[in-house]
């Protein structure tokens, strides 16, 4: 248990990259990119955990309580929202690419070679 | 490269990276360990700043410069999507036809909209106190507004959502964040310093600029996501290519 | 041995794991029902976790999910063109959710916390009743 | 007991991520992605990170699926406007 | 106003400018929006110059939000005004202003309600680059890395009416996002081990421990993100696709500054975080960066020679030069760093000017194909001269900053391995020669007319039927589009000849390549400069090598133009074709190569560190 979340984050990262490499549809590829992205959050939040600690929100907690690390939570929290908008930008590119190329299959895109 | 060659290149890379990463994981402090020096300092500083939610204190007070960067990435992504999904020559805009939706669903949308807006404002306002903040509240507000499209149809949504206003709101949210930082410089302190008095602990006005920056980010995220979804909805629902413009020119 | 967390674990294993399995192998209509069922089951788990960890402020999560869960299902229904009627979701909404909210209210005792719990329970049940009622004719 | 919950949530997250990758059809994948978002929110709650869970819930339940589905609709419709409803 | 307080303003002013442009963009006319954008960009240049003057004596530190550390332990973010960092921020701002002035009449009339879109994106790009150079915090560097990337995706895919820009932008987006996630994983590992996020603080905390697998994995993952941004082999595939399609003003900024910031980031992270005792040893890092650098330089130059699409030709020459910069950084000496800095400054001016000239050709003739433009550029006499001078500058002709930088970097690399200066000379000669060949054919109409169609049907991106980015073809070349390349080449020349400039860059190099000095400056226990090197200057050996590489370049170009058979003119099938086919434009390939690159970095760094 002492290393399971970290290995799970590594597994999610590699399976996401596998999806990217073997994708036949660019929307599926962007979906795999979001899976790869979520692996970074799993690792970040797992690093901040402290056994027996609770969330560092002191609205319903005495100030001296044993809490987990708030810094990684701050990093992950903003990244999730920002990651969604970056995914939106990539999906916008896919929409326009479909209009111009007539396909979203990376194998059939033949414009830039050599 | 052909597919099998590509798969082989990936597998070689994946095996080595997996070995490297697993080896590093066993050198990491074990899961749930007690060594969190930065976290403990951050909690002590948050309590000193009278901010109940230590995560919001880290986000909007101690590492406010990070959040300025993250928020600007969101602003840039929204601006990029607006620029990329613009209507180009040879595309015309048709007005959306009303979608046949069951009455129950339409009533659900109409009734849930105010509830969702209230919850969204609650999450933004209680950022410095309970779990939540500008980022999460902004997304809930944006989704709440789109309940009209989800439950009813695009025409109902378009009537109450002037996109130009939300683009200005997005920019004003970003500008408010930067101006708050510059105000601290004018007040003689450092950029993005918490110069406003911190107020009493665990009350809405506690935490000084944390509440101000929270609202600025909430406004920017809500307007940004609304503009983002507006562009996607326009492309998916309204904008079509005129006859002579085929997909693959 | 915290009973609430045990209940949450049971809900996770008995409820959400099969949902993932049906989602992975089912055909479109059952996948939409599975997606709807996932949000119905997730709300009680959040409430049980909030009580199990002794942190009433975690109930905000269940509140937001109670609102956005049905909205997510309606998004899929809009694009699949059909909102399948499903008694499973209706039954779960009317059995599991009250079965978790009422004991929590009893433990929380009268006051602001109980009001919040009841609001969340009503939102979940109402939302999922609408989404599980289904629209017979093709959307 | 906390560790058991975390272990279950981690296994569910890994399984959902694998399922999301192996569903080649974007519509199907977006459903599994929304389920992955839900499991991630549960994992973050069990690891005592409610802010992150709230963020994941808000983004993963309605915004991301809506964007992916709008993209799928635009891609499937092709140059001439299709017959589906608006 | 101390230099330290100026640092956050350098980032804040362009952000404010972009917010104002988006808010007012709907009502502004095109000219007003561009003027406002250019004003904000120029304001940032002024701020950078003021900060640079204040910082020349020694680095200044500004703690964002006033969170100064108490007895070495703090919670805030440090902005470090290192002379080299502020200098690069000034360079980024100057090139952005050049892009603004160039795009004044260049880009097609945007739709009525989006007049503020393009200028606002350029300002955000400038803010991202300035933030990346000034920050002293690793996670903050990742945030500005992402900001630069996101804006670059949107700007690369700006011409949505064309099929190619979208494919190039999407490949760019997916590969760079993957690089960003690798970097974030590395930062998470470092945070778990040291409990710190600032570069100086992590460097200090690593100093107490032993180098182990975690430090190696963190080094490999963070370097992956930065080397993907720097387009080093095998992560370079996205750059030619993105540059061949991006609007010309964006190409000037991408090739001139953004790619070089990847090299700067790699050097900065190594010197501050991993250069201490507990980090990655000098020998391991030198071996890794040297192998990657040489491979990048050689592949970039060879592929550059094969191209007929002018923008791809310049993109591959950028990859070649990135390889040379990596070699200069890999030797890990102050001379290497200051030589590379001079080379980057000179190269930015020359490369941006060359892209500007290619933009003029595209606007005038609607094509960027060397064969199709054969002899048609004769009437653009000034542009031809500028193109030739730029090509010679790339080859490192003496008075130019590129020549001085190459000479100093060669001499520093020579101490590491005797054959390295030969790589410098050959790569700069081949890239300079390829550009000169294209110039001679397009502007001079020299030599036999090249075959219109390719012989063996090998699919290849030729820049033939491109849509001019100005909407319709320009009759007369506007003054602004001519003034920009002239000014940029003058800047590249000034880097080489300005008295005292090289000495200042030499001092900056000493401050940069000083692990203990940086830690002392940021963490308060200020320590004197550990090693003051001789300031870079023109040496006889340097001038001779520069002249050799220039002569070689002219020779190659002449040979290619007048004896096309012998040197294998571009597109000829031969032993080089499989390498060319790797540049396939398929996103799956690029991601697979990126992951293989991570493995390569690990294999190169591990010996001597752990095994």
mmCIF file of C-alpha atoms in Angstrom, chain A residues 1-3 5-7 9-10 14 17-18 21-24 43 46-51 56-59 63 66-71 73-75 77-79 81-82 85-86 88-89 91-93 95-96 99-102 107, chain B residues 3 6-7 10 14 18 21 25-26 28-34 36 38-40 42-43 47 52-55 58-59 70 73-74 77 80-81 84-85 88 91 129-131 135-136 139 201-202 225 228 232 235 241 247-249:
data_model
loop_
_atom_site.group_PDB
_atom_site.id
_atom_site.type_symbol
_atom_site.label_atom_id
_atom_site.label_comp_id
_atom_site.label_asym_id
_atom_site.label_seq_id
_atom_site.Cartn_x
_atom_site.Cartn_y
_atom_site.Cartn_z
ATOM 1 C CA UNK A 1 0.000 0.000 0.000
ATOM 2 C CA UNK A 2 2.954 2.254 0.628
ATOM 3 C CA UNK A 3 3.617 2.674 -3.118
ATOM 4 C CA UNK A 5 -0.948 5.148 -5.637
ATOM 5 C CA UNK A 6 2.398 6.162 -7.137
ATOM 6 C CA UNK A 7 2.524 3.051 -9.355
ATOM 7 C CA UNK A 9 -0.193 7.164 -11.460
ATOM 8 C CA UNK A 10 2.623 5.704 -13.567
ATOM 9 C CA UNK A 14 1.678 5.030 -19.765
ATOM 10 C CA UNK A 17 0.388 7.553 -23.942
ATOM 11 C CA UNK A 18 -0.402 4.090 -25.396
ATOM 12 C CA UNK A 21 0.160 6.325 -30.018
ATOM 13 C CA UNK A 22 -2.425 3.849 -31.302
ATOM 14 C CA UNK A 23 -5.322 6.250 -31.775
ATOM 15 C CA UNK A 24 -7.247 6.228 -35.057
ATOM 16 C CA UNK A 43 0.631 11.577 -8.137
ATOM 17 C CA UNK A 46 -0.980 11.106 -3.297
ATOM 18 C CA UNK A 47 2.311 12.795 -2.344
ATOM 19 C CA UNK A 48 0.484 15.252 -0.099
ATOM 20 C CA UNK A 49 -1.389 12.599 1.959
ATOM 21 C CA UNK A 50 -0.564 12.154 5.666
ATOM 22 C CA UNK A 51 -1.928 9.092 7.462
ATOM 23 C CA UNK A 56 -6.635 21.627 5.886
ATOM 24 C CA UNK A 57 -9.964 23.512 5.939
ATOM 25 C CA UNK A 58 -10.369 24.993 9.408
ATOM 26 C CA UNK A 59 -13.954 26.206 9.113
ATOM 27 C CA UNK A 63 -6.581 24.987 14.419
ATOM 28 C CA UNK A 66 -3.285 17.043 12.084
ATOM 29 C CA UNK A 67 -3.853 17.935 8.421
ATOM 30 C CA UNK A 68 -2.618 16.870 4.994
ATOM 31 C CA UNK A 69 -0.468 19.077 2.726
ATOM 32 C CA UNK A 70 -2.443 22.019 1.242
ATOM 33 C CA UNK A 71 0.253 23.028 -1.267
ATOM 34 C CA UNK A 73 -3.913 20.474 -3.430
ATOM 35 C CA UNK A 74 -3.567 24.093 -4.549
ATOM 36 C CA UNK A 75 -1.358 23.023 -7.474
ATOM 37 C CA UNK A 77 -6.903 22.212 -8.128
ATOM 38 C CA UNK A 78 -5.956 24.998 -10.535
ATOM 39 C CA UNK A 79 -4.381 22.536 -12.985
ATOM 40 C CA UNK A 81 -9.626 23.531 -14.483
ATOM 41 C CA UNK A 82 -6.855 24.865 -16.716
ATOM 42 C CA UNK A 85 -9.694 24.588 -21.156
ATOM 43 C CA UNK A 86 -6.483 23.408 -22.880
ATOM 44 C CA UNK A 88 -11.079 22.592 -25.295
ATOM 45 C CA UNK A 89 -8.448 24.413 -27.377
ATOM 46 C CA UNK A 91 -10.781 20.034 -29.564
ATOM 47 C CA UNK A 92 -11.284 23.357 -31.375
ATOM 48 C CA UNK A 93 -8.270 22.500 -33.537
ATOM 49 C CA UNK A 95 -13.099 20.651 -35.273
ATOM 50 C CA UNK A 96 -11.424 22.954 -37.773
ATOM 51 C CA UNK A 99 -13.574 20.825 -41.807
ATOM 52 C CA UNK A 100 -10.396 21.307 -43.833
ATOM 53 C CA UNK A 101 -9.150 17.718 -44.104
ATOM 54 C CA UNK A 102 -12.490 15.927 -44.208
ATOM 55 C CA UNK A 107 -3.293 8.008 -40.693
ATOM 56 C CA UNK B 3 1.805 0.923 -37.203
ATOM 57 C CA UNK B 6 5.432 2.698 -34.153
ATOM 58 C CA UNK B 7 4.149 0.217 -31.585
ATOM 59 C CA UNK B 10 6.502 2.899 -28.053
ATOM 60 C CA UNK B 14 7.449 2.432 -22.279
ATOM 61 C CA UNK B 18 8.224 2.197 -16.506
ATOM 62 C CA UNK B 21 9.586 5.388 -12.732
ATOM 63 C CA UNK B 25 8.727 5.206 -6.689
ATOM 64 C CA UNK B 26 10.491 2.901 -4.270
ATOM 65 C CA UNK B 28 9.823 8.080 -2.614
ATOM 66 C CA UNK B 29 8.801 8.546 1.044
ATOM 67 C CA UNK B 30 6.104 5.916 1.686
ATOM 68 C CA UNK B 31 2.468 6.884 1.016
ATOM 69 C CA UNK B 32 0.983 8.696 4.015
ATOM 70 C CA UNK B 33 4.379 9.626 5.463
ATOM 71 C CA UNK B 34 4.796 12.473 7.937
ATOM 72 C CA UNK B 36 5.539 17.671 4.799
ATOM 73 C CA UNK B 38 6.218 23.132 3.180
ATOM 74 C CA UNK B 39 2.657 22.039 3.996
ATOM 75 C CA UNK B 40 3.070 22.703 7.708
ATOM 76 C CA UNK B 42 1.713 26.920 4.630
ATOM 77 C CA UNK B 43 -0.917 25.930 7.239
ATOM 78 C CA UNK B 47 -3.929 30.624 10.060
ATOM 79 C CA UNK B 52 -9.783 29.259 7.223
ATOM 80 C CA UNK B 53 -9.275 27.324 3.973
ATOM 81 C CA UNK B 54 -5.480 26.798 3.841
ATOM 82 C CA UNK B 55 -5.708 25.666 0.186
ATOM 83 C CA UNK B 58 -1.873 28.962 -0.689
ATOM 84 C CA UNK B 59 -3.636 29.613 -3.977
ATOM 85 C CA UNK B 70 -2.758 29.529 -14.208
ATOM 86 C CA UNK B 73 -3.452 30.096 -19.200
ATOM 87 C CA UNK B 74 -7.228 29.766 -18.913
ATOM 88 C CA UNK B 77 -6.993 29.056 -23.947
ATOM 89 C CA UNK B 80 -7.309 30.912 -28.532
ATOM 90 C CA UNK B 81 -10.553 28.953 -28.912
ATOM 91 C CA UNK B 84 -9.745 29.396 -33.804
ATOM 92 C CA UNK B 85 -13.494 28.824 -33.940
ATOM 93 C CA UNK B 88 -14.563 32.309 -41.778
ATOM 94 C CA UNK B 91 -19.643 29.827 -43.748
ATOM 95 C CA UNK B 129 -13.755 29.298 4.312
ATOM 96 C CA UNK B 130 -15.062 25.925 3.117
ATOM 97 C CA UNK B 131 -13.884 23.693 0.244
ATOM 98 C CA UNK B 135 -12.097 28.060 -9.952
ATOM 99 C CA UNK B 136 -14.710 25.506 -8.846
ATOM 100 C CA UNK B 139 -17.278 26.173 -13.457
ATOM 101 C CA UNK B 201 -11.165 34.399 11.356
ATOM 102 C CA UNK B 202 -13.798 32.194 9.703
ATOM 103 C CA UNK B 225 -16.158 28.787 -19.835
ATOM 104 C CA UNK B 228 -15.797 28.727 -24.648
ATOM 105 C CA UNK B 232 -18.430 25.263 -29.460
ATOM 106 C CA UNK B 235 -19.846 25.646 -34.419
ATOM 107 C CA UNK B 241 -20.547 25.706 -44.714
ATOM 108 C CA UNK B 247 -15.041 19.747 -46.350
ATOM 109 C CA UNK B 248 -11.811 18.689 -47.994
ATOM 110 C CA UNK B 249 -10.996 21.455 -50.425
#
